[in-house]
mmCIF file of C-alpha atoms in Angstrom:
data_model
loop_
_atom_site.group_PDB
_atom_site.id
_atom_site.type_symbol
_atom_site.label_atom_id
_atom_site.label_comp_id
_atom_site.label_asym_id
_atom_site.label_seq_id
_atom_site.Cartn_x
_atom_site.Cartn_y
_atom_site.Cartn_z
ATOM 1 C CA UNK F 1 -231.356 76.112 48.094
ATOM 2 C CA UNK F 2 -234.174 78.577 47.718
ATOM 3 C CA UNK F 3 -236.091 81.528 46.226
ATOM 4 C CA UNK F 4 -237.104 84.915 48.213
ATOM 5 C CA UNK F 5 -239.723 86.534 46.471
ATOM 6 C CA UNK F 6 -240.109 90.431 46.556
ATOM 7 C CA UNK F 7 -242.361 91.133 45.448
ATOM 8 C CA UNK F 8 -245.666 88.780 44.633
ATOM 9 C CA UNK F 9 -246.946 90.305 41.176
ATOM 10 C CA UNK F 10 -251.119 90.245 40.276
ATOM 11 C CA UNK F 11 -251.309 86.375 41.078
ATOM 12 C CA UNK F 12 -248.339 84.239 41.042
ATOM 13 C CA UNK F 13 -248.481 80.481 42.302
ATOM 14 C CA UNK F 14 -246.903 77.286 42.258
ATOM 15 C CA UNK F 15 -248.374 75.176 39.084
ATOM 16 C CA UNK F 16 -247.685 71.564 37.192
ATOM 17 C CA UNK F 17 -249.698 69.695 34.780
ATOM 18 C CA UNK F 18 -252.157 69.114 37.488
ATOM 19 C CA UNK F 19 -254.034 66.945 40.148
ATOM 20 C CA UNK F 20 -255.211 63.890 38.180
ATOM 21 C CA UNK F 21 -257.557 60.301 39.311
ATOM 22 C CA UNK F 22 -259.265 62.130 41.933
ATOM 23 C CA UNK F 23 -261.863 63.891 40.225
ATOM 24 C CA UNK F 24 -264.188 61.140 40.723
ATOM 25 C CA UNK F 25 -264.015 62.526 44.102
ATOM 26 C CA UNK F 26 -265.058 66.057 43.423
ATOM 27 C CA UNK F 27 -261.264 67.026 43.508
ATOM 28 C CA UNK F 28 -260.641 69.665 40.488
ATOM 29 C CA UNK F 29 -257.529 68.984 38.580
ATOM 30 C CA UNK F 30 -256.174 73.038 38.730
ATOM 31 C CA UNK F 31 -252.591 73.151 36.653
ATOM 32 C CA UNK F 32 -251.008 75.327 34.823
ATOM 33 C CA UNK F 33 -253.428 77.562 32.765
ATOM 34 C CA UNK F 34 -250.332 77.165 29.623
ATOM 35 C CA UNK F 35 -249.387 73.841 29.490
ATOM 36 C CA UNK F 36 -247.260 74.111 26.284
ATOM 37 C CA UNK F 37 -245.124 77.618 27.845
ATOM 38 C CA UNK F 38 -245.204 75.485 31.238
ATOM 39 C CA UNK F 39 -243.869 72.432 29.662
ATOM 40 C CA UNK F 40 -241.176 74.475 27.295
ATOM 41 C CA UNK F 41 -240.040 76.544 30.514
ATOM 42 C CA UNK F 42 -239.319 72.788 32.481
ATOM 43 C CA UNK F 43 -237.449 71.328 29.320
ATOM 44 C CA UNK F 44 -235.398 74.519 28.666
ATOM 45 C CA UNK F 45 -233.569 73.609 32.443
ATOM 46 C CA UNK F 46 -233.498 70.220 32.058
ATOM 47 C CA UNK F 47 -236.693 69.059 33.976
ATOM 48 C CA UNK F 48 -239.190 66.933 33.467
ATOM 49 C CA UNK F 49 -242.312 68.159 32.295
ATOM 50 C CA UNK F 50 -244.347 67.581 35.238
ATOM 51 C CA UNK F 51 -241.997 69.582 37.358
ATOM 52 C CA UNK F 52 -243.664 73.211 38.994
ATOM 53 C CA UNK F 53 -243.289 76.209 37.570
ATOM 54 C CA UNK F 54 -244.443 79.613 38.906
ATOM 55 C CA UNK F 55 -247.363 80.910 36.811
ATOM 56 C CA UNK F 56 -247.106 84.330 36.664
ATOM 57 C CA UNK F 57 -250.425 86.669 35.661
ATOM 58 C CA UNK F 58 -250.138 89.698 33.446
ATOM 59 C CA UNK F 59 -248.244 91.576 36.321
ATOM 60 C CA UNK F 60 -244.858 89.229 37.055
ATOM 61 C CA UNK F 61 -242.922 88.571 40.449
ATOM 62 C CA UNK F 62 -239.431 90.239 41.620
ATOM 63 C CA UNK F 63 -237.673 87.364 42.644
ATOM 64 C CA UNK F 64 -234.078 86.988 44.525
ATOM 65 C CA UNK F 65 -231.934 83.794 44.378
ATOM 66 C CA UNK F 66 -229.822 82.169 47.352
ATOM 67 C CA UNK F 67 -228.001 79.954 45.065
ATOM 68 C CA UNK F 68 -226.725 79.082 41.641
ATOM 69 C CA UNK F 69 -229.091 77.284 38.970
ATOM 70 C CA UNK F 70 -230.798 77.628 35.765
ATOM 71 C CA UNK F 71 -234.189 79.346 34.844
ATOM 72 C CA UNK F 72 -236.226 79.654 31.375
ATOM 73 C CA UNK F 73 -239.209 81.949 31.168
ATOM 74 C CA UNK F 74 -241.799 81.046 28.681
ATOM 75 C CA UNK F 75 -245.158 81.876 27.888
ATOM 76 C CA UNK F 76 -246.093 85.890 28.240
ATOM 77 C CA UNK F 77 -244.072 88.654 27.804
ATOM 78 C CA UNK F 78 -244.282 90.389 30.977
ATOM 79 C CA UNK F 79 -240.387 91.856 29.864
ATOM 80 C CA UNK F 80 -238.614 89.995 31.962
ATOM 81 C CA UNK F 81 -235.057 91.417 33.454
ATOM 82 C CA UNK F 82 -231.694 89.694 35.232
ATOM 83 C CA UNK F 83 -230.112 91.973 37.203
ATOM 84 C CA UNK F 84 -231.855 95.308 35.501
ATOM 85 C CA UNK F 85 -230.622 93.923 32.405
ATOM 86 C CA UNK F 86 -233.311 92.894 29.314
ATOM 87 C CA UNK F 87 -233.824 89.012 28.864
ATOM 88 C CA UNK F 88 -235.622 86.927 26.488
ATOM 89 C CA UNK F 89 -238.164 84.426 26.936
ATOM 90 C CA UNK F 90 -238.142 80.993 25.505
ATOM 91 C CA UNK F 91 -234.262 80.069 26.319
ATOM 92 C CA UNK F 92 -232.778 78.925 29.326
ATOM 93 C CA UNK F 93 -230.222 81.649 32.019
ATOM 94 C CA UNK F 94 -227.269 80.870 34.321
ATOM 95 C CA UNK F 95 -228.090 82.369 37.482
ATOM 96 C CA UNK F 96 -226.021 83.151 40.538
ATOM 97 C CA UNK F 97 -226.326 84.077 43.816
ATOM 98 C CA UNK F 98 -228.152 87.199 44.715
ATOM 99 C CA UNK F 99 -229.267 87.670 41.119
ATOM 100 C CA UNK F 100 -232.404 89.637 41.022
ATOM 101 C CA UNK F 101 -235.416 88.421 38.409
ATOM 102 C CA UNK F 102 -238.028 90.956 37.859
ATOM 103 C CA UNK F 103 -240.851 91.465 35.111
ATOM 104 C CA UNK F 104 -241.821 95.139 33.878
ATOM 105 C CA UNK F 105 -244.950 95.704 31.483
ATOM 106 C CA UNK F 106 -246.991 93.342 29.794
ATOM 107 C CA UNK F 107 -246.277 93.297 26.148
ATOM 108 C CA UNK F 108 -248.290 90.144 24.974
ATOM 109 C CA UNK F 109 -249.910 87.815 26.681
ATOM 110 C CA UNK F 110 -251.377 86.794 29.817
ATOM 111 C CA UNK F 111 -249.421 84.133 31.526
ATOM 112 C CA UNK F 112 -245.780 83.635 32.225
ATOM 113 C CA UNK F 113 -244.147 80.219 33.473
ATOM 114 C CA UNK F 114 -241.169 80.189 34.969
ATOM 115 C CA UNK F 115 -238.852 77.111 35.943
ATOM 116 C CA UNK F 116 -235.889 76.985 38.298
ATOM 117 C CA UNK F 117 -233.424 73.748 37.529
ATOM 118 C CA UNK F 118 -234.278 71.027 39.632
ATOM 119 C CA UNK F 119 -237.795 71.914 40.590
ATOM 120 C CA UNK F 120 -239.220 73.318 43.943
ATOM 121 C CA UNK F 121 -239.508 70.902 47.236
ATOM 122 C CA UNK F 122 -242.764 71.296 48.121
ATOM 123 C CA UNK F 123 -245.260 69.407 49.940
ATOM 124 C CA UNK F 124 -247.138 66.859 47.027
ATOM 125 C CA UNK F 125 -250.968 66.567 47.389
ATOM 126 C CA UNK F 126 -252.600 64.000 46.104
ATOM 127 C CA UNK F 127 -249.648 63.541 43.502
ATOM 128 C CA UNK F 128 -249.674 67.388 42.582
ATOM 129 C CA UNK F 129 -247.863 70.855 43.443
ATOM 130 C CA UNK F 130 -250.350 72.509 42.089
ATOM 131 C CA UNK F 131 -252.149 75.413 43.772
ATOM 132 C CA UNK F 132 -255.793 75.191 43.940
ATOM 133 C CA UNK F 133 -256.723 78.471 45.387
ATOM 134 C CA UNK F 134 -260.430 78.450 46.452
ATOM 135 C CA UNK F 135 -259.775 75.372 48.078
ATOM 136 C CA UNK F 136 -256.165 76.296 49.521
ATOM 137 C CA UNK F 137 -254.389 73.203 48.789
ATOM 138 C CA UNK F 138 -251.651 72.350 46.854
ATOM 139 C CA UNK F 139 -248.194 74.770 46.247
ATOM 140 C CA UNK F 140 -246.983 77.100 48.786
ATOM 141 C CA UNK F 141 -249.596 76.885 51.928
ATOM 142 C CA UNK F 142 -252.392 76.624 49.410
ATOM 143 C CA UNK F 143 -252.260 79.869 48.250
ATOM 144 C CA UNK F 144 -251.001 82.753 45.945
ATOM 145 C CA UNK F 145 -247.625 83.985 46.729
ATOM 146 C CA UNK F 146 -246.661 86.930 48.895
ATOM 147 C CA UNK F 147 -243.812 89.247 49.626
ATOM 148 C CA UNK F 148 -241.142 87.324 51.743
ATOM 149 C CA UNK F 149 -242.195 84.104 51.241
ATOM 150 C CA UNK F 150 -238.842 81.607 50.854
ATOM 151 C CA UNK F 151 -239.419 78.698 48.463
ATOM 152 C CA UNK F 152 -237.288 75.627 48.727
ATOM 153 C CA UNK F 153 -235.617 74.279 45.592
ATOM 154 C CA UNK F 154 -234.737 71.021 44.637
ATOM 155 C CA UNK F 155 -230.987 69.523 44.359
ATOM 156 C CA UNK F 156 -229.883 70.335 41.059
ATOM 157 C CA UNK F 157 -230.698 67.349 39.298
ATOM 158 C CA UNK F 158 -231.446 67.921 35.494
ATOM 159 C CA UNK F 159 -232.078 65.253 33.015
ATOM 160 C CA UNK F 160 -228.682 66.943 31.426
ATOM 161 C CA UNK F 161 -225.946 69.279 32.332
ATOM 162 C CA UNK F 162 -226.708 72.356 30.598
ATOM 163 C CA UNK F 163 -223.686 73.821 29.871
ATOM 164 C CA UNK F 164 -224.232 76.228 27.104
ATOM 165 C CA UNK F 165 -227.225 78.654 27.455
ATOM 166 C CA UNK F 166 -226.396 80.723 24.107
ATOM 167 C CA UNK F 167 -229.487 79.248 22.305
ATOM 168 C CA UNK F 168 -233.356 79.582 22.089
ATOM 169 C CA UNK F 169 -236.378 78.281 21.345
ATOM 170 C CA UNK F 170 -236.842 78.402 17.648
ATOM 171 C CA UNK F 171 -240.272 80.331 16.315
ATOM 172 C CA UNK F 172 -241.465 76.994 14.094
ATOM 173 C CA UNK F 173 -241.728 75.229 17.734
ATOM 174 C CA UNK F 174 -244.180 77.888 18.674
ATOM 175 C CA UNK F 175 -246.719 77.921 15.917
ATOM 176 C CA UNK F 176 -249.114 76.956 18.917
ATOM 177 C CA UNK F 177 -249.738 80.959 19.305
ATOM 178 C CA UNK F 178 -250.763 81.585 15.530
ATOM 179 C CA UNK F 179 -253.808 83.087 15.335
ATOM 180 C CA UNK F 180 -254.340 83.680 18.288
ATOM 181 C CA UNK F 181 -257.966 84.781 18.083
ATOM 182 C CA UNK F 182 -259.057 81.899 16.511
ATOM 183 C CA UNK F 183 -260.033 79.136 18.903
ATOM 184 C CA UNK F 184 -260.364 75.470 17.009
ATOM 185 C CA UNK F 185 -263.582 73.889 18.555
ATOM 186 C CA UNK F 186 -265.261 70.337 18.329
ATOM 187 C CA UNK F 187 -269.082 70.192 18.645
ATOM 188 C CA UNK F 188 -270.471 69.743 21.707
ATOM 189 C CA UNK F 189 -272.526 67.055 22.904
ATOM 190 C CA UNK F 190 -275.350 69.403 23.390
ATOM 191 C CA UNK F 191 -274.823 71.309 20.046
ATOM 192 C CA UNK F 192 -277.911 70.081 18.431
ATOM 193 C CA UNK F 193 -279.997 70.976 21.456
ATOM 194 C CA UNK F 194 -279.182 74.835 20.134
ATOM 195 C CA UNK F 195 -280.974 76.592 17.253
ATOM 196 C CA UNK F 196 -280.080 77.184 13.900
ATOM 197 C CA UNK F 197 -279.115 80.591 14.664
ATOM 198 C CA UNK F 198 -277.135 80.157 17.340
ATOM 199 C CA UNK F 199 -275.459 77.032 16.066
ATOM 200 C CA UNK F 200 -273.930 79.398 12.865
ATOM 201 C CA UNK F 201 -273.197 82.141 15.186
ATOM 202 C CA UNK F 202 -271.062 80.261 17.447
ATOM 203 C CA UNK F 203 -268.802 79.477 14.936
ATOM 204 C CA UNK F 204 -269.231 82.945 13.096
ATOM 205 C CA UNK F 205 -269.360 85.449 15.477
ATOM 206 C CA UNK F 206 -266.710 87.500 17.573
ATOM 207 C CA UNK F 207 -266.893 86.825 21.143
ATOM 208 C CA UNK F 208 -264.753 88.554 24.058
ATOM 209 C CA UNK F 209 -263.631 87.372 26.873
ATOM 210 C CA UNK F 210 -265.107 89.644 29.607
ATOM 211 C CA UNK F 211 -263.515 90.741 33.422
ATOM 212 C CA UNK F 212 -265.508 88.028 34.985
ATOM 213 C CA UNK F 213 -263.066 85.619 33.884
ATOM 214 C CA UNK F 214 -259.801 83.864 35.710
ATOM 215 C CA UNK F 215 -258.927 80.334 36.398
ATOM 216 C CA UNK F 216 -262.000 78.772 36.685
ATOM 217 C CA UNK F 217 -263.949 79.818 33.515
ATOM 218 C CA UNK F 218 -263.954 82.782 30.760
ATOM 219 C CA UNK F 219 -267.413 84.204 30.303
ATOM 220 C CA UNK F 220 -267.304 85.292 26.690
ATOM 221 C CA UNK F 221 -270.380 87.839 25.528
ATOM 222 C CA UNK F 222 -271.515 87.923 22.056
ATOM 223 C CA UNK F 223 -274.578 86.817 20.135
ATOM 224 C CA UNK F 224 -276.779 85.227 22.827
ATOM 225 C CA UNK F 225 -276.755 81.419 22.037
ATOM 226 C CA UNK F 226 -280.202 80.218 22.898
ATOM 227 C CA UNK F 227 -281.723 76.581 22.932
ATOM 228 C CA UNK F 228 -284.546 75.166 20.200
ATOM 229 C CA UNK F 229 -285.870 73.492 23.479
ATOM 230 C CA UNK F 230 -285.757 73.126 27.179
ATOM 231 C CA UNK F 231 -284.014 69.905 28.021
ATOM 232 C CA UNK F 232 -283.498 68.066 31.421
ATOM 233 C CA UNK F 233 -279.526 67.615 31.395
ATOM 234 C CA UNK F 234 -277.794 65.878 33.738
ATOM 235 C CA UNK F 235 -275.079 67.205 35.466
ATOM 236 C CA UNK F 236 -271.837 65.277 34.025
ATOM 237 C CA UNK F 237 -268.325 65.451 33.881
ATOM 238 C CA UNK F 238 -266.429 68.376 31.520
ATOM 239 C CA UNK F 239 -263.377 69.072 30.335
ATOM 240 C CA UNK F 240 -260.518 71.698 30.307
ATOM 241 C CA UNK F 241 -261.823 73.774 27.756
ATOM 242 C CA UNK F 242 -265.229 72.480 27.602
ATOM 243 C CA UNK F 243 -267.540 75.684 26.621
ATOM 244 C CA UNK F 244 -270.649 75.457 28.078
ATOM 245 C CA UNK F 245 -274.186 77.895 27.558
ATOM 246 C CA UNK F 246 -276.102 78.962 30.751
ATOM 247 C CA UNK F 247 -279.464 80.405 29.882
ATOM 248 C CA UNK F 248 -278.528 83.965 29.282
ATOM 249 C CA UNK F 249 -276.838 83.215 26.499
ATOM 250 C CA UNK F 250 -273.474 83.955 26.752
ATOM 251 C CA UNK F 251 -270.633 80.896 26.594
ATOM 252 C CA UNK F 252 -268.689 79.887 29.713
ATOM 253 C CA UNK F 253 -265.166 78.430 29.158
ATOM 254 C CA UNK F 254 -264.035 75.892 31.440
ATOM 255 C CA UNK F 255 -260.308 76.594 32.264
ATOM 256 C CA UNK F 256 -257.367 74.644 34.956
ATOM 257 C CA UNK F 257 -259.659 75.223 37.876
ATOM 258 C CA UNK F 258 -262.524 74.115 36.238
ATOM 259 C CA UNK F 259 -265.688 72.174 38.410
ATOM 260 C CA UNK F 260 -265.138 67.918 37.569
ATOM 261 C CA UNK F 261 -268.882 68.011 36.493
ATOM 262 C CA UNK F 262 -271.379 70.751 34.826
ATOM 263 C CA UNK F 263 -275.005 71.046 34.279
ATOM 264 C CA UNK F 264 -275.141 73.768 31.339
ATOM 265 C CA UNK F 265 -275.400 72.450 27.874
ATOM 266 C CA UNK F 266 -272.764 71.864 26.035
ATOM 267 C CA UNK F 267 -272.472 73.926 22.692
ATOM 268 C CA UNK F 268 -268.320 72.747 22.188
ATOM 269 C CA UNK F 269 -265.238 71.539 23.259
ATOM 270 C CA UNK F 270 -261.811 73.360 22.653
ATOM 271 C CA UNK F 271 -259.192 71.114 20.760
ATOM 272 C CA UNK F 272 -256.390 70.567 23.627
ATOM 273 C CA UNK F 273 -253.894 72.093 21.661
ATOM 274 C CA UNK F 274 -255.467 75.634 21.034
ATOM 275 C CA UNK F 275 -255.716 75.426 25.418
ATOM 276 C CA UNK F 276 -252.614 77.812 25.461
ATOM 277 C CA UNK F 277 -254.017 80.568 22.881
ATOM 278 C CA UNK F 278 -256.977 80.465 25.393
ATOM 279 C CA UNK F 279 -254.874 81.315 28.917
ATOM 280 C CA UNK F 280 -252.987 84.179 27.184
ATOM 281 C CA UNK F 281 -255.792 85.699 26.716
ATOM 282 C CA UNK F 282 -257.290 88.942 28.434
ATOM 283 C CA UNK F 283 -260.029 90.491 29.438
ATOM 284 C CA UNK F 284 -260.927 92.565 26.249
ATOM 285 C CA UNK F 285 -259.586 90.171 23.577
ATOM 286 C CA UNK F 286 -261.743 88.283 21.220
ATOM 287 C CA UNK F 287 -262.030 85.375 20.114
ATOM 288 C CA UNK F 288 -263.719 83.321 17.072
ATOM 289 C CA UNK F 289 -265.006 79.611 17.380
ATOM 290 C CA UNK F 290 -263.683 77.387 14.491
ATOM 291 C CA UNK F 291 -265.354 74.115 14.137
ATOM 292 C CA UNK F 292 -262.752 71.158 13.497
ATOM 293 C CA UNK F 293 -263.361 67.688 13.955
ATOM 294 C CA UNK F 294 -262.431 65.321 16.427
ATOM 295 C CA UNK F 295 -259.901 63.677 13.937
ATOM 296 C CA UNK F 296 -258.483 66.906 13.113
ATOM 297 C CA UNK F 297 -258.477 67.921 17.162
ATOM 298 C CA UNK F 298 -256.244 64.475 17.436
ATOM 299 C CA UNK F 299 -254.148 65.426 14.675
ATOM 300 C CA UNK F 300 -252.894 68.875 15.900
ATOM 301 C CA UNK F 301 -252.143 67.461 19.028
ATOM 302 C CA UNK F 302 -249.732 64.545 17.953
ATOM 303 C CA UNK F 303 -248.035 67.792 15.914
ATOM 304 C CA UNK F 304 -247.551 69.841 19.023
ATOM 305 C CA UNK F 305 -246.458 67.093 21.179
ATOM 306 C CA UNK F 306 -243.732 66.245 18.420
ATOM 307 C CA UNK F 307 -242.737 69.727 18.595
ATOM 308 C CA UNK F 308 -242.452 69.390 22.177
ATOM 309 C CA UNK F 309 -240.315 66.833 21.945
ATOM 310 C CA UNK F 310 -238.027 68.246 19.080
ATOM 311 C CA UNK F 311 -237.408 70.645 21.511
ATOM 312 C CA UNK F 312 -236.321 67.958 24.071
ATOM 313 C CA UNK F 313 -234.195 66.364 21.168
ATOM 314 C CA UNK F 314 -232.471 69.554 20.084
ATOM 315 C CA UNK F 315 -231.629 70.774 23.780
ATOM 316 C CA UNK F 316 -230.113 67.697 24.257
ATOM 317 C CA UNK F 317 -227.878 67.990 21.401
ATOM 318 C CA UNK F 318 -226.949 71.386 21.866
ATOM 319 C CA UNK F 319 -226.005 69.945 25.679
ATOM 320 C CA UNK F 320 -223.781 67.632 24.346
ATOM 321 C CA UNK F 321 -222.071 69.838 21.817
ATOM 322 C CA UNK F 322 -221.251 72.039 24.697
#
C-alpha cells in the first residue's frame, strides 16, 4: 500500500505532533506547524492523533494512490481536487485506486494537513515521523518531498470503520481560526526588562510577519521593542510560540522547528491554543499581541481540546449510524 507523489508542491513533508524527551539533548521537537488541522485531518480517518500527516505549504502536492483508503484534508485551503473534481476540507473521502489528489490556488491559509487511513510506515526516530529538515532526520529520508518519491502506508487499521463519508466538520469545532489576526499572548519572563513604551506597544501595535520567516521562527517588524536596561540573560529553554526580542527590535516567534534553548529576552509567550492562527499565517499578514493570563491561556486550551474530542465523539456516532 502506498502513495506516488507527482508532483512535490512549495514544501511538503511528513509531520506528527513531534519529537518529544530529547530536547535535553539539543534535539528540537519539529511537528506539525497546525496541530489542531493536523489532529482534525488524523481523527476524520479514524487515526490516532499522533499519526503523520503530510504538511502541505501554501502551494499543495499532486498525489496518486495505489490502493483504496480514506483521506481528510484540513487546515488551508489550497482548493483541493479528487479526480479534477472540487472537494472540501474538514471531512473525510473514499479513495480508490489510481485516484489523483491535487491542490490548485491558495485561498486562505498557509498550511494544509493531510491524512491517509492507517498512517504512513515510516522509519520512527527517536519516537517521531517527523521531518526535521536542517538536520535531515525524521519522515521520508530526512527531507522535503520530491517528484516520484513512493510512500508506504500502513494496513488499514482505523480506530473505526468509516463507512459513511457524507458528513463534515461542523464550523463551532473550528472557532480556533476566529480572529485570526489577533494572537492571545502571556507575559514573558523578560517583559519587565522592556520599557514602558515598548511594553504598551507590544500589545497595541500591528506587527507583520515578514519573508524571513518559515518553520523555525516568524520575524515580525513593527514598533522596535527596546530594553529599559542591558541585562546578562542566560541562555534557557523556550517554547513553541515563545516570542523573543533580539536587539534590533523587532520580535522573533519561535515556531515547530524552534532551537530547545534561546538567549534573547523574552517579551511573551503565545497561549498554545492560538499556535494554529500563527502557522496559517503568511508573509504579509499582521498580527496584534493580546495579553491574557496564564489562567485564561489554560482555560482556552481545555475548550479546544474538548472540541477536539467532540469531534472524536460525533465521528464515532455517525460511524455507527452508518
Amino acid at each position: 500500500m502506498s502513495i506516488t507523489i507527482d508532483k512535490p508542491g512549495m514544501l511538503t513533508s511528513l509531520q506528527d505532533l513531534g519529537r518529544y524527551s530529547y530536547q535535553q539533548f539539543g534535539v528540537i521537537a519539529s511537528g506539525a506547524m497546525d496541530p489542531f488541522a493536523h489532529t482534525a485531518a488524523n481523527l476524520l480517518v479514524g487515526n490516532s492523533e499522533n499519526e503523520a500527516t503530510l504538511e502541505a505549504t501554501l502551494l499543495g502536492p499532486r498525489i496518486t494512490f495505489e490502493t483504496d483508503t480514506y483521506i481528510a484534508v484540513c487546515g488551508a485551503d489550497l482548493t483541493p481536487s479528487l479526480n479534477g473534481k472540487r472537494i472540501q476540507n474538514w471531512r473525510p473521502y473514499k479513495v480508490n485506486k489510481d485516484d489523483v489528489l491535487e491542490f490548485g490556488k491558495c485561498k486562505w491559509g498557509c498550511r494544509a494537513y493531510i491524512a491517509v487511513a492507517g498512517g504512513f510506515d515510516t522509519e520512527l526516530v527517536m519516537g517521531s515521523r517527523s521531518t526535521y529538515l536542517r538536520a535531515g532526520i525524521g519522515g521520508y529520508q530526512g527531507r522535503a518531498l520530491k517528484e516520484g518519491d513512493r510512500l508506504k502506508t500502513e494496513s488499514f487499521k482505523p480506530t473505526f470503520q468509516p463507512v459513511s463519508v457524507n458528513w463534515k466538520m461542523s464550523r463551532g469545532l473550528r472557532t480556533v481560526y476566529e480572529n485570526m489576526g489577533r494572537i492571545r499572548t502571556v507575559k514573558g519572563r523578560h517583559f519587565d526588562y522592556f520599557t514602558l513604551e515598548s511594553q504598551k506597544a507590544f500589545f497595541e501595535k500591528e506587527f507583520t510577519i515578514t519573508t524571513k520567516s518559515d518553520r523555525m521562527g516568524y520575524r515580525a517588524e513593527g514598533t522596535s521593542l527596546q530594553l529599559e536596561r542591558k541585562e546578562e540573560i542566560l541562555s534557557e529553554p523556550v517554547l513553541f510560540g515563545t516570542v523573543q526580542v533580539p536587539s534590533e527590535g523587532n520580535p522573533i516567534i519561535l515556531m515547530a522547528d524552534r532551537q530547545t534553548t534561546g538567549g534573547y529576552p523574552k517579551i511573551a509567550q503565545t497561549a498554545f491554543v492560538d499556535l494554529p492562527k500563527l502557522a496559517q499565517a503568511k508573509p504579509g499578514d499582521r498580527i496584534v499581541f493580546q495579553e491574557i493570563s496564564e489562567e485564561e491561556a489554560q482555560i482556552n486550551y481545555i475548550i479546544q481540546k474538548i472540541q477536539l474530542n467532540y469531534l472524536q465523539t460525533g465521528i464515532r456516532l455517525k460511524n455507527r449510524e452508518g
